[in-house]
Coordinates of C-alpha atoms and ligand atoms in Angstrom, one line a residue:
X1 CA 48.9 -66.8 18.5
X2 CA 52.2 -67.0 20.8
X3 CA 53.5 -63.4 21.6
X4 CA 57.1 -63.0 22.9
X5 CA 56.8 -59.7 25.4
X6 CA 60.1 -58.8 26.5
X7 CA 60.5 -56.4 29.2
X8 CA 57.3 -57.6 30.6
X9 CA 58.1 -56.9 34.4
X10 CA 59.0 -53.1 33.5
X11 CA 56.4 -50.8 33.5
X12 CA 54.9 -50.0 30.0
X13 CA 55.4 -54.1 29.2
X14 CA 53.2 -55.2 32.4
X15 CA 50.4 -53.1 31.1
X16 CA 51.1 -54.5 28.1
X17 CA 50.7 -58.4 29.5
X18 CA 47.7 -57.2 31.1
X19 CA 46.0 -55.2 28.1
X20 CA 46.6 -58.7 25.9
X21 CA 46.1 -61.2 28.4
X22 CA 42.5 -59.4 29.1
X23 CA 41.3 -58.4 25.1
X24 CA 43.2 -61.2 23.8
X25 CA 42.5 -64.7 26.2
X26 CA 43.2 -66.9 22.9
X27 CA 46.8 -66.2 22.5
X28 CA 49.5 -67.1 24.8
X29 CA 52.0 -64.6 25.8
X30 CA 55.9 -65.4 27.1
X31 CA 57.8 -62.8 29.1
X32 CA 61.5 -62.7 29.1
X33 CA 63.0 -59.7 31.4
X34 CA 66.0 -59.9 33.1
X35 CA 64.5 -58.2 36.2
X36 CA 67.2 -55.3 36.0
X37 CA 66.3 -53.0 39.0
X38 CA 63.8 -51.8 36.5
X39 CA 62.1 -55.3 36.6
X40 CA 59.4 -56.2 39.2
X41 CA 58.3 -59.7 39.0
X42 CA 55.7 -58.6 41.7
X43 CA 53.9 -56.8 38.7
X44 CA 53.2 -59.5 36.9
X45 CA 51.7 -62.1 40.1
X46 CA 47.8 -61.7 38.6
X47 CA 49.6 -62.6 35.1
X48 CA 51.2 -66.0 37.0
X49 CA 48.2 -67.2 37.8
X50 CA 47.0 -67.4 33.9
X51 CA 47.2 -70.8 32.0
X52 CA 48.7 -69.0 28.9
X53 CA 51.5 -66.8 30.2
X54 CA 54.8 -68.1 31.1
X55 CA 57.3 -65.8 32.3
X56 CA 61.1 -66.5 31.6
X57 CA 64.2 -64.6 33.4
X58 CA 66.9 -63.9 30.6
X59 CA 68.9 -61.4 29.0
X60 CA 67.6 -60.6 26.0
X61 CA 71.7 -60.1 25.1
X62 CA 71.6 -63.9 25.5
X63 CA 71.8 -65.1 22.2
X64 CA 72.1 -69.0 23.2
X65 CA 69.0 -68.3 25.5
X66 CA 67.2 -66.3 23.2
X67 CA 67.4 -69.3 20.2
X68 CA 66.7 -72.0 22.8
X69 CA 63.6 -70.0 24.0
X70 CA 62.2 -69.1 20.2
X71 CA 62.9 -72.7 18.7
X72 CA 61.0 -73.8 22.0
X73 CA 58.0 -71.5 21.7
X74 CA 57.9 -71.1 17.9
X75 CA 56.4 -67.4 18.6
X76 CA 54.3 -65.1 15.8
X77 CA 54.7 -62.0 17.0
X78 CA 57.9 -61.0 19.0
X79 CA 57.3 -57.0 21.0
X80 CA 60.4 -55.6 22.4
X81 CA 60.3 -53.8 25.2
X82 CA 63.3 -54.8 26.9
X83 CA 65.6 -51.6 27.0
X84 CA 67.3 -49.8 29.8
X85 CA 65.3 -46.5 29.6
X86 CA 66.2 -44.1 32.1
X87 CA 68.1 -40.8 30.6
X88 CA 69.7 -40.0 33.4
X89 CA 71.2 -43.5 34.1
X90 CA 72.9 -43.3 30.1
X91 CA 74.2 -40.3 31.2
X92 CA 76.4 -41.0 33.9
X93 CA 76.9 -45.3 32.1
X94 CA 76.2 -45.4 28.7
X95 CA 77.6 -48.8 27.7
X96 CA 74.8 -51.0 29.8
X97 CA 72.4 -49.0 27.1
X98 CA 74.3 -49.7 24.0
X99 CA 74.5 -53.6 24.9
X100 CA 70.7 -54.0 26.4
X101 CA 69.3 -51.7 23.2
X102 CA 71.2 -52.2 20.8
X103 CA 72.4 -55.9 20.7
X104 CA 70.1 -57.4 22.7
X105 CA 67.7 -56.2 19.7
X106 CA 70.0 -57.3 17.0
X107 CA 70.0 -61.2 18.9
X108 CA 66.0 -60.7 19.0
X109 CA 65.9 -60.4 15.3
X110 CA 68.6 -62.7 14.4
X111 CA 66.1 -65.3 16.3
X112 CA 63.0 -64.1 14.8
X113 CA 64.5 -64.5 11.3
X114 CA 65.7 -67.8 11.8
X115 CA 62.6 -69.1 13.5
X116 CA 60.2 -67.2 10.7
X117 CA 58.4 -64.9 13.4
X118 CA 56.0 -63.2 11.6
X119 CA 56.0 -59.8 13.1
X120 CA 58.9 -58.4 15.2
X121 CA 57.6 -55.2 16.9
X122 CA 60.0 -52.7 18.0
X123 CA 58.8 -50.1 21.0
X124 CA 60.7 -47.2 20.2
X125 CA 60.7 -43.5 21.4
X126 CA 60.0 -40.0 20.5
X127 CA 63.3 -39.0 22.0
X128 CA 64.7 -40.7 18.5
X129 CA 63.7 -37.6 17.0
X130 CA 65.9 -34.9 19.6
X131 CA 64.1 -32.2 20.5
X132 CA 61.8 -29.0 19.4
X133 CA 62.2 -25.6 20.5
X134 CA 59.9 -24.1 22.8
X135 CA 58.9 -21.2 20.5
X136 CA 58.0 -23.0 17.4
X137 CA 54.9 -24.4 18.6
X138 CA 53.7 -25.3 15.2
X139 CA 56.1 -28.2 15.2
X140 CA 55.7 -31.7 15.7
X141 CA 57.6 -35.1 15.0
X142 CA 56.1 -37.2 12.0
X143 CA 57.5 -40.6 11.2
X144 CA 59.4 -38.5 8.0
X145 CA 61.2 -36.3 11.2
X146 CA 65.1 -37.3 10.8
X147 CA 66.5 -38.8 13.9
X148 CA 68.9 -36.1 16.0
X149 CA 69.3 -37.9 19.3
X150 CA 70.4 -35.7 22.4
X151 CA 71.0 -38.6 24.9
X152 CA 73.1 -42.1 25.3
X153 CA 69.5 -43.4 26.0
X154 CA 68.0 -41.8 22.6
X155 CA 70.8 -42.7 20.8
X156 CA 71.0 -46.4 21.6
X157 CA 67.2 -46.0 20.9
X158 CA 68.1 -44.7 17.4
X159 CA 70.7 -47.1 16.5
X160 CA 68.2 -50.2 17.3
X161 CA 65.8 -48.6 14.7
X162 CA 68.2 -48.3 11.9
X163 CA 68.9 -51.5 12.6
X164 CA 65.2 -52.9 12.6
X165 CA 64.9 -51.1 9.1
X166 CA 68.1 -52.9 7.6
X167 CA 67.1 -56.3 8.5
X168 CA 63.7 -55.5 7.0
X169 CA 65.1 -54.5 4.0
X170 CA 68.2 -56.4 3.9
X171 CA 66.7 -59.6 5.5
X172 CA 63.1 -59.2 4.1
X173 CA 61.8 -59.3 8.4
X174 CA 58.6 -58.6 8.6
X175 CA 59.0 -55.2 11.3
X176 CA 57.4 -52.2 12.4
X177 CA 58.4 -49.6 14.9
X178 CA 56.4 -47.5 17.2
X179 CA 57.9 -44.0 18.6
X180 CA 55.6 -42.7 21.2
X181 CA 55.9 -40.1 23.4
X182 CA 56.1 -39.9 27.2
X183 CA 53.8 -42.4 29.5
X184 CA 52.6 -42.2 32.8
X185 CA 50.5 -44.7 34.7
X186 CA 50.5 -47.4 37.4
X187 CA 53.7 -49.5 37.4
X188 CA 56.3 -47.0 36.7
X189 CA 59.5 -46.7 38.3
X190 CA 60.1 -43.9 40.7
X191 CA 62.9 -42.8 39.4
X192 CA 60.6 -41.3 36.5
X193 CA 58.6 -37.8 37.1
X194 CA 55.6 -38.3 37.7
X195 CA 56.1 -41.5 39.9
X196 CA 59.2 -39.8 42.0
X197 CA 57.2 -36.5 42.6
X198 CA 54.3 -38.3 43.6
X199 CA 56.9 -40.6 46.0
X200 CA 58.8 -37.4 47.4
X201 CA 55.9 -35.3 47.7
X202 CA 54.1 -37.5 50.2
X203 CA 56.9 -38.5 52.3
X204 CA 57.4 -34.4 52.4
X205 CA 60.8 -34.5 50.1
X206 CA 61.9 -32.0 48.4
X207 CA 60.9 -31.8 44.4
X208 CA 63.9 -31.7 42.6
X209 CA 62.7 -29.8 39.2
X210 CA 65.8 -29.8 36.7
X211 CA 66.5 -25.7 35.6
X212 CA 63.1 -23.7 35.5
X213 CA 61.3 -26.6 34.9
X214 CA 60.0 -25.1 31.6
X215 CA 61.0 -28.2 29.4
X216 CA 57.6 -29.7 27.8
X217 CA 57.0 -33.3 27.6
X218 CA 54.2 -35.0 25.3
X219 CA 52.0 -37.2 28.3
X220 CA 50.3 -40.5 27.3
X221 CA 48.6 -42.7 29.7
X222 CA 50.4 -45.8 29.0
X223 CA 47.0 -47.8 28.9
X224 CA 46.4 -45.8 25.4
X225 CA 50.2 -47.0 24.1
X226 CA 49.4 -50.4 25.1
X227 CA 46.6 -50.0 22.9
X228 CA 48.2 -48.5 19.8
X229 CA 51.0 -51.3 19.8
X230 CA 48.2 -53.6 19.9
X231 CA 46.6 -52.5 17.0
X232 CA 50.0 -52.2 15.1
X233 CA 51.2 -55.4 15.8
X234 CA 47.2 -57.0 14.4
X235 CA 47.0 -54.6 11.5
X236 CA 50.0 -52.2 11.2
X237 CA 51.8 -52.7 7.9
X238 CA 54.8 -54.1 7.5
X239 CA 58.0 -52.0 7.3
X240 CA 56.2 -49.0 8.5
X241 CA 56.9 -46.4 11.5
X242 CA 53.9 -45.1 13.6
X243 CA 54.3 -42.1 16.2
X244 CA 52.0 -42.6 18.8
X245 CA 51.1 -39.7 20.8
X246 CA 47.8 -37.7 22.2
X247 CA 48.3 -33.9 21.8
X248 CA 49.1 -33.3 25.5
X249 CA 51.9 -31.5 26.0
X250 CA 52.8 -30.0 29.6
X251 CA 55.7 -28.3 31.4
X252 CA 56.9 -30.4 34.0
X253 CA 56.6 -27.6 36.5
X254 CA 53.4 -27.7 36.0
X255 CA 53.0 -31.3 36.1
X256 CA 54.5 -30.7 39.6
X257 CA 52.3 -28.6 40.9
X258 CA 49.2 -30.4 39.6
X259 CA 50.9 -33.3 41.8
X260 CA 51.6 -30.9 44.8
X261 CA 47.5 -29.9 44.7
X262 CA 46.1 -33.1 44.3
X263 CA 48.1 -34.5 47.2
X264 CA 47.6 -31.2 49.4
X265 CA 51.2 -30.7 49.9
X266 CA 53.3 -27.5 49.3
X267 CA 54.7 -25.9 46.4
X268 CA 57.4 -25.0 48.9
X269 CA 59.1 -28.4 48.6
X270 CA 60.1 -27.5 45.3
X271 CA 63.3 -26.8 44.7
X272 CA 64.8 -26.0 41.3
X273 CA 67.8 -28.5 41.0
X274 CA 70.9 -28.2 38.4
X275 CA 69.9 -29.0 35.2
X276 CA 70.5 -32.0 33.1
X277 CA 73.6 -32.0 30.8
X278 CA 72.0 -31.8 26.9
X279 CA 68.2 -31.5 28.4
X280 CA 65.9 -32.4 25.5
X281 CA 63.6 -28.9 25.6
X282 CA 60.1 -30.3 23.6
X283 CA 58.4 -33.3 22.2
X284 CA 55.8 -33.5 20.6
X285 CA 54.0 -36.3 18.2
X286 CA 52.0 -36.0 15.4
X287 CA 49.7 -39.1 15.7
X288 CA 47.8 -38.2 12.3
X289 CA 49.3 -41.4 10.7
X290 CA 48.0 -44.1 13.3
X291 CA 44.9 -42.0 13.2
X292 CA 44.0 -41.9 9.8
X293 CA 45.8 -46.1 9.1
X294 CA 44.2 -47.7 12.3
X295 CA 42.3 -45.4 13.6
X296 CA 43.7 -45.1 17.1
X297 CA 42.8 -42.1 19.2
X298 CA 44.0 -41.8 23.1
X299 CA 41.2 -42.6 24.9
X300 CA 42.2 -41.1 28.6
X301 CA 42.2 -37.3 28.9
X302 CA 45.3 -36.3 30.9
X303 CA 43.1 -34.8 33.9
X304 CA 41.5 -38.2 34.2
X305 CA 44.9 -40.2 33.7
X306 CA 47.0 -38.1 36.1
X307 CA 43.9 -38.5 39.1
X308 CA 43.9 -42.2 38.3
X309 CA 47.8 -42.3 38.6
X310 CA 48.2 -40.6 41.7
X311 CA 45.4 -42.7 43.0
X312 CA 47.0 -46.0 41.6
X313 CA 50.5 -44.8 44.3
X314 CA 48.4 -44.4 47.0
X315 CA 46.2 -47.1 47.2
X316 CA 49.5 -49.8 45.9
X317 CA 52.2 -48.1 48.4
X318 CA 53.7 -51.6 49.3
X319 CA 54.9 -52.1 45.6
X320 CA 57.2 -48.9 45.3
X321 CA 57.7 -48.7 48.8
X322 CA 59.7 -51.3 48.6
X323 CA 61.4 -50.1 45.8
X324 CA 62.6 -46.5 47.2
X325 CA 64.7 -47.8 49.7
X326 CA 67.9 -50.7 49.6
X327 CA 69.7 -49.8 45.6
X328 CA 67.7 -47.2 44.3
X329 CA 68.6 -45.2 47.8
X330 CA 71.5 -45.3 47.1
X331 CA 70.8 -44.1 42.9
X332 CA 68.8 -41.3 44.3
X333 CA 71.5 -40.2 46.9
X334 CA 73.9 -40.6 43.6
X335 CA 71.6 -38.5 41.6
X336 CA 70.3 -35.9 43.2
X337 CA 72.9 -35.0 45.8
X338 CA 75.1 -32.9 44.3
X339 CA 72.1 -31.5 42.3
X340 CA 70.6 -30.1 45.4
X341 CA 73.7 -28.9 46.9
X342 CA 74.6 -27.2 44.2
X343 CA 71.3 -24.9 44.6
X344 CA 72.2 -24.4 48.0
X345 CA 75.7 -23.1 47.5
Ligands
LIG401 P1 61.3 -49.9 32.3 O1 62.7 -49.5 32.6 O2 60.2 -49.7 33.3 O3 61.3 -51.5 32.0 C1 62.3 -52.1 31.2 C2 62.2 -53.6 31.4 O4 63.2 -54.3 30.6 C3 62.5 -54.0 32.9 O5 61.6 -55.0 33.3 C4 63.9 -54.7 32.8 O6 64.1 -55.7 33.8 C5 63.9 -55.2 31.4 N1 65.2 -55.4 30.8 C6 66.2 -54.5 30.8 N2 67.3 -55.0 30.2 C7 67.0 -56.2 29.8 C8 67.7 -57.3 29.1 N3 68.9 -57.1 28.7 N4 67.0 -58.4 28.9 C9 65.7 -58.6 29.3 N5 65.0 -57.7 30.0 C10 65.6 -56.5 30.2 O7 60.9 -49.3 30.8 P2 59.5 -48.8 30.3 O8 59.3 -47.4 30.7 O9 58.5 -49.8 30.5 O10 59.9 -48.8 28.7 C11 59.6 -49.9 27.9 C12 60.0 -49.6 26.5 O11 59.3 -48.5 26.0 C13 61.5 -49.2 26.3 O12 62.0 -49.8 25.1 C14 61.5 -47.7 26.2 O13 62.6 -47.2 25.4 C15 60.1 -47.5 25.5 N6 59.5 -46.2 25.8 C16 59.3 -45.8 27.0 C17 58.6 -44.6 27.2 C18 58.3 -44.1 28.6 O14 57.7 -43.0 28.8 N7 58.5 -44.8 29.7 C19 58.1 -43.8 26.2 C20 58.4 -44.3 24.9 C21 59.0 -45.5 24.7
LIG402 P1 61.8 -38.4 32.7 O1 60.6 -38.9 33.4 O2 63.1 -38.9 33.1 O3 61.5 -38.7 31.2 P2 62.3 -38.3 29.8 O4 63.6 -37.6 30.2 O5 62.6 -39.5 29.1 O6 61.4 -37.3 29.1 O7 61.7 -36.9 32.8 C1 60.7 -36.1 32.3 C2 61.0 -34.6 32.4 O8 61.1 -34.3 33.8 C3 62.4 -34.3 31.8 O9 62.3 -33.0 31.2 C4 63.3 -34.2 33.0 C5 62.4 -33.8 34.1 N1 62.7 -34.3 35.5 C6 62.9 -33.4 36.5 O10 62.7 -32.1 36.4 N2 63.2 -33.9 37.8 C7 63.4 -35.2 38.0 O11 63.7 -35.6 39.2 C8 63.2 -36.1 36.9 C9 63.4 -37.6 37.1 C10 62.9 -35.6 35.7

């Protein structure tokens, strides 16, 4: 089979490549990404030297490139990754989200429909859903959950979805959707927790925790969402939507902390940071569909995942070295300035 990753140099789509390119050594796989800051073609250099991957830089947004590219390739199975995805970004600039999510999956589908792809996989979100409140524990997003986005980023998520269900049912596309919950894992940007605490906390930065740090976030090691999408995409039905999540919910306080220990640094360099504007409180999936249709099951138990994690930034400091300093100094300066002097006032 030929597989159209896009998004393949960000950080859940490289473990994708990987996942496939090692279970799967019979298909061929094509990555577009536009290498955004986001994008890291040095993720993807073991992927380069395989005979059946190809990696292409273009916009997804690029509707002339996209049809050369798929009339080219004459792909099965399209899995869109490509998104801007960083909350905070869609905060302060929306618009970049509402192009890159939105459109550039409505040219992705026009292509897949006229070139008779025969699945087109949308990677969705949990954050599609809004947010639960911390006292209702007994709560949980299923697939039936209407969508109440909080965000720019959740909402541009949402629109794409709508949009992947009308051109199944107007157009007859053969789609599915995953949501899944939060990941964490090697590859991620550092402008994401777990990867920015980590960063910060072992060049002895302060840890910029948004209000109390209470919020609770649904953690899956992204090598178990690689997974799940590859079992959707093989034998998920089409039209359906599948939640993907492992039960693991955590305040990010404490996620901090865990970081703090197994680093041996300091709770003192925490420091409780103005809050974000609209801040999501809780997610939390209910994976009983994906279960009980394709029997998927998260495989990495967070104590493991978060040890192999922190272990994955230490021992691979030249790749997000690299990264923390020229542009995204200048986003983190951006960011977290006023943040932290508004604490200190
Ligand atoms: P990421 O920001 O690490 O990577 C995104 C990739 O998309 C980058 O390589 C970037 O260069 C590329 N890209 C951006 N705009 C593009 C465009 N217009 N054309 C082509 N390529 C473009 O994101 P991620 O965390 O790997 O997330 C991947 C997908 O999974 C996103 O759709 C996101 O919404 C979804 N998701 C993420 C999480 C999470 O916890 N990170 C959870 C659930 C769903
Ligand atoms: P993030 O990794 O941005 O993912 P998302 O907002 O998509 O869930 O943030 C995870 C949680 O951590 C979220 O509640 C916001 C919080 N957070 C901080 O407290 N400090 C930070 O510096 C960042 C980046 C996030």
């Amino acid at each position: 089979m030929n597989i159209l990753v896009t998004g393949g140099a960000g950080f859940i789509g490289a473990n994708f490549v990987y996942l496939e390119l090692k279970e799967h050594p019979e298909d061929r796989i094509v990555c577009v990404d536009k290498l955004t800051y986001a994008g890291n073609l040095e993720t993807l250099k073991k992927a380069m030297q395989c005979d059946n991957f190809r990696f292409v830089k273009a916009d997804i947004c690029d509707r002339k490139a996209m049809f050369d590219l798929f009339a080219e390739e004459n792909f099965d199975i399209v899995v869109n990754f490509a998104a801007e995805s960083h909350v905070d970004r869609s905060i302060e600039n929306p618009e970049i989200f509402l192009q890159t999510n939105i459109l550039g999956t409505q040219v992705l589908m026009d292509a897949s429909k006229e070139y008779g792809v025969k699945r087109y996989h949308q990677v969705s979100t949990d954050e599609v859903y809004g947010d639960l409140p911390l006292n209702r524990p007994d709560l949980f997003f299923t697939e039936t959950t209407p969508l109440k986005t909080s965000s720019p980023y959740s909402s541009s998520k949402a629109g794409a979805d709508l949009l992947v269900n009308a051109y199944h049912r107007t157009y007859g596309l053969p789609t599915t959707i995953s949501r899944c919950s939060n990941n964490y894992g090697p590859y991620q940007f550092p402008e994401k927790l777990i990867p920015l605490m980590i960063a910060n906390a072992l060049a002895e930065k302060p840890l910029p925790v948004y209000g109390e740090g209470v919020n609770v976030r649904d953690w899956l090691y992204v090598e178990d969402h690689c997974k799940a999408i590859d079992l959707i995409i093989r034998n998920g039905k089409v039209g359906e939507v599948y939640n993907i999540g492992g039960h693991n919910e955590m305040k990010n306080i404490d996620i901090v902390k865990i970081i703090c220990k197994a680093l041996g640094k300091s709770e003192d360099l925490i420091v409780h940071v103005t809050d974000r504007k609209g801040h999501d409180m809780r997610y939390a999936i209910d994976p009983a569909k994906i279960h009980a249709e394709l029997g998927w099951l998260p495989e990495t138990r967070f104590a493991d995942g978060i040890q192999k994690t922190i272990k994955w930034y230490l021992d691979n400091k030249e790749w997000w070295e690299r990264i923390v300093s020229g542009e995204y100094q200048n986003y983190y300066d951006n960011m977290y300035g006023d943040r932290i002097k508004d604490v200190e006032k």
